[in-house]
Coordinates of N, CA, C and O in Angstrom, one line a residue:
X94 N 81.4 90.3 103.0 CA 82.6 90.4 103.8 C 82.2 90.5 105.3 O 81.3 91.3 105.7
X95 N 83.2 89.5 106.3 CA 83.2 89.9 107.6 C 84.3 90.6 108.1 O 85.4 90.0 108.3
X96 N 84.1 91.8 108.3 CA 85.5 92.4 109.1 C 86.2 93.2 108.1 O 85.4 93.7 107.3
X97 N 87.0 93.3 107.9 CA 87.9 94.6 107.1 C 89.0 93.9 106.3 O 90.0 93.4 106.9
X98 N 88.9 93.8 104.7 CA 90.0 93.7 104.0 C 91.1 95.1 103.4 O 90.5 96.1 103.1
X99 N 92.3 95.0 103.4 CA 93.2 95.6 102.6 C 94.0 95.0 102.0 O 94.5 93.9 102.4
X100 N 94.3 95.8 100.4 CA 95.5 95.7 99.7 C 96.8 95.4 100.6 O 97.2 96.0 101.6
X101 N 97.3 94.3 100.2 CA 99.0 93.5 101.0 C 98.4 92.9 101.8 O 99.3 92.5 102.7
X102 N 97.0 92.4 102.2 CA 96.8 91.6 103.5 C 97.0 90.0 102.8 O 96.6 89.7 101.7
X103 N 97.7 89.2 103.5 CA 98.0 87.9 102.9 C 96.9 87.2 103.8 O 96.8 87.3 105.1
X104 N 95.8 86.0 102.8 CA 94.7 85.1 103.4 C 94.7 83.9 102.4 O 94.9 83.7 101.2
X105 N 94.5 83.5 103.2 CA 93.9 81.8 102.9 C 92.7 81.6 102.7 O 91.8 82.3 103.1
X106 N 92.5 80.3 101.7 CA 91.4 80.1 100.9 C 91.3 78.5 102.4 O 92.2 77.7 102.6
X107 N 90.3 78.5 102.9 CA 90.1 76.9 103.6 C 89.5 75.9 103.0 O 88.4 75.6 102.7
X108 N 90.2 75.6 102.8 CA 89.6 74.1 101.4 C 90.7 72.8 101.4 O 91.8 72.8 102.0
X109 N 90.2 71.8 100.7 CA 91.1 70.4 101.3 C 92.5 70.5 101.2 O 93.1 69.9 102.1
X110 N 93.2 71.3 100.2 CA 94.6 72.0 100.0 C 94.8 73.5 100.0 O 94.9 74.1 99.0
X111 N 94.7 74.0 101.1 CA 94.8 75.7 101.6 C 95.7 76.0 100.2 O 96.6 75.4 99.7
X112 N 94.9 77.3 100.0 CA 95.9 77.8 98.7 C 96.0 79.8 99.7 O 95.0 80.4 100.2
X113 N 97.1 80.3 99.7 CA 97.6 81.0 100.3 C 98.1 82.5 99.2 O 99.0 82.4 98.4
X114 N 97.6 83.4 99.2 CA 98.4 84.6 98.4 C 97.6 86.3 99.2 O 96.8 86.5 100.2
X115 N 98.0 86.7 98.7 CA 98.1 88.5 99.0 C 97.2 89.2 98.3 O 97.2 89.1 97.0
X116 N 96.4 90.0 99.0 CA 95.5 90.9 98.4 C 96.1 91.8 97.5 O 97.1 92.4 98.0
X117 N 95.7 92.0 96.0 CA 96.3 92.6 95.1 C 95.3 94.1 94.9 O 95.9 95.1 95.2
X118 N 94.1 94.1 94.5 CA 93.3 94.8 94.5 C 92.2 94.4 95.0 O 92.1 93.2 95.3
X119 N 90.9 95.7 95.4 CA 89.6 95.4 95.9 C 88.9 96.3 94.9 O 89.3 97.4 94.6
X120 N 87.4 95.7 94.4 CA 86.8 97.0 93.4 C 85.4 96.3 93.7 O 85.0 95.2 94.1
X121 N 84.8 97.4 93.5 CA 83.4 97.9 94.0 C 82.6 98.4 92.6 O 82.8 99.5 92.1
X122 N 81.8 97.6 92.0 CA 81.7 97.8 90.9 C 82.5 98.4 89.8 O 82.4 99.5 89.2
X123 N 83.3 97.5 89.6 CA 84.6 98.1 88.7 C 85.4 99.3 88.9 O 86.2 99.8 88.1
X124 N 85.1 99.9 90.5 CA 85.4 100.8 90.7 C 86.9 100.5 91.8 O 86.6 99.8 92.9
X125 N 88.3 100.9 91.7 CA 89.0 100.4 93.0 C 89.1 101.2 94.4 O 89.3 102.4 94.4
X126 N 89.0 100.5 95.4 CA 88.5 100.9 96.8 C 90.0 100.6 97.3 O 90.8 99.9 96.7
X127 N 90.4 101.3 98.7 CA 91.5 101.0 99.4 C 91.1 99.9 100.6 O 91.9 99.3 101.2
X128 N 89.6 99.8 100.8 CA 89.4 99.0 101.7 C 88.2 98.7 101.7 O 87.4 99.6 101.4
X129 N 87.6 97.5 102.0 CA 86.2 96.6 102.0 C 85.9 96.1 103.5 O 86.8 95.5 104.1
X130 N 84.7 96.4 104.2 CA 84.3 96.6 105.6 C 82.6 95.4 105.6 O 82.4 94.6 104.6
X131 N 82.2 95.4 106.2 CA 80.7 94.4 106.2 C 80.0 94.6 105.7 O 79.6 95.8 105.8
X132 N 79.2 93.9 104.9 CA 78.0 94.0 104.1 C 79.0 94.5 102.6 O 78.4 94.5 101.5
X133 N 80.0 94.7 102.6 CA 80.1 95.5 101.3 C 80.1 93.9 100.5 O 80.2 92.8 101.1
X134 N 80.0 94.4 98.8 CA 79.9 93.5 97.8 C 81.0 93.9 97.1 O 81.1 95.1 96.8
X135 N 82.2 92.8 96.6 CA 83.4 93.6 96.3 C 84.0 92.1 95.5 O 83.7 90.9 95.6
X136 N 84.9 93.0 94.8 CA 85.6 91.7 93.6 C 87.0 92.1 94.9 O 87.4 93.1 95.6
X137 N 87.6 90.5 94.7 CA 89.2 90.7 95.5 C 89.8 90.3 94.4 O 89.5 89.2 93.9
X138 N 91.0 91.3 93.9 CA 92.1 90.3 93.3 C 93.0 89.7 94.2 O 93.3 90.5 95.1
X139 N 93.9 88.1 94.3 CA 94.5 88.2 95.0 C 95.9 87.2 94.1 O 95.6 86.2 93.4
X140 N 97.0 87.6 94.3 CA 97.9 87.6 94.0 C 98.9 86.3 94.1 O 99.7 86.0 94.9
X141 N 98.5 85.6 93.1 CA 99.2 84.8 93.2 C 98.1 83.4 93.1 O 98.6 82.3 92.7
X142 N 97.1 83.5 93.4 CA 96.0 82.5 92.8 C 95.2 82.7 91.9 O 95.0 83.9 91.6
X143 N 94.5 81.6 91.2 CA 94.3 81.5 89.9 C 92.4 80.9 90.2 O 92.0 80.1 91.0
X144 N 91.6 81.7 89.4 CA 90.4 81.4 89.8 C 90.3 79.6 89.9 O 89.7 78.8 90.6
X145 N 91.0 79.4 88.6 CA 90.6 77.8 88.8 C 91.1 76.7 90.2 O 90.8 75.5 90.3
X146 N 91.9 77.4 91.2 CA 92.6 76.8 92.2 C 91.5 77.3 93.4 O 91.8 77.1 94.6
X147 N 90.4 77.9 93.2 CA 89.4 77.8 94.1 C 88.6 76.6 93.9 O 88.5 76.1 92.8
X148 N 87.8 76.2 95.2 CA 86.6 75.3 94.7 C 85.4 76.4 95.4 O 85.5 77.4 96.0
X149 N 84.3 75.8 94.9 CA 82.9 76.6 95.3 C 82.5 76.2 96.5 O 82.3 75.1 96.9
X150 N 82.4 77.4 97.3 CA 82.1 77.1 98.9 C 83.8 77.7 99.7 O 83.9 77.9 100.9
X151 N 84.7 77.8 99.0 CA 85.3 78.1 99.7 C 85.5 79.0 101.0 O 84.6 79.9 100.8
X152 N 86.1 79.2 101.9 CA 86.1 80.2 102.9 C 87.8 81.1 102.6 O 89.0 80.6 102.6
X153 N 87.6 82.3 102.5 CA 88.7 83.0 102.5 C 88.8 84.1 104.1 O 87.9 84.7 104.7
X154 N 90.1 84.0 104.4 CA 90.4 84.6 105.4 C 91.6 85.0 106.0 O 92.5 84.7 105.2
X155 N 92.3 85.6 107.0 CA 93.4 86.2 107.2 C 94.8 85.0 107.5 O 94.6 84.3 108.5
X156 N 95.8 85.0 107.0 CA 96.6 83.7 107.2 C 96.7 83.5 109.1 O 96.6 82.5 109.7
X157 N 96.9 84.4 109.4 CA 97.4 84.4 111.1 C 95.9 84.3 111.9 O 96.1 84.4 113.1
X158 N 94.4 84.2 111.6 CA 93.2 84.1 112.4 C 92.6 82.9 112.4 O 92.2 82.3 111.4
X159 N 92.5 82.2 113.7 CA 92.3 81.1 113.5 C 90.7 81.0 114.1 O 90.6 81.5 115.2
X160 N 89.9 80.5 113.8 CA 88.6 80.7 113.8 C 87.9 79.3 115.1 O 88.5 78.3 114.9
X161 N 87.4 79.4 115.6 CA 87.0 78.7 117.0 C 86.6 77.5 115.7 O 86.2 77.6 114.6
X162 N 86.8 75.9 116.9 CA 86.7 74.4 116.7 C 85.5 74.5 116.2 O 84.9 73.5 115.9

């Protein structure tokens, strides 16, 4: 992780068709956390996508941050 996730943050997956949903849960070795900061290693549930609607390599991130050209 770069930067700081929470539960209700809505992010985008960047891939050839953006798939879009809401942080559901964060856990830390099966453990649930209120919030995930750098370096940490963490499962995200998110809400509303389905693992198979990822591809490998994807980039996840905040819907409103738009990341330099």
């Amino acid at each position: 992780i770069s930067g700081t996730v929470k539960p209700g943050q809505v992010v985008t997956f960047a891939q050839k068709i953006p798939i879009t949903g809401s942080i559901n849960s964060i856990e830390v070795f099966h453990q649930s956390v209120e919030k995930a900061g750098p370096g940490d290693f963490v499962g995200i549930n998110i809400k509303g996508v389905s693992v198979a609607q990822i591809t490998k390599g994807s980039i996840c991130g905040q819907i409103d941050f738009k990341p330099p050209a």
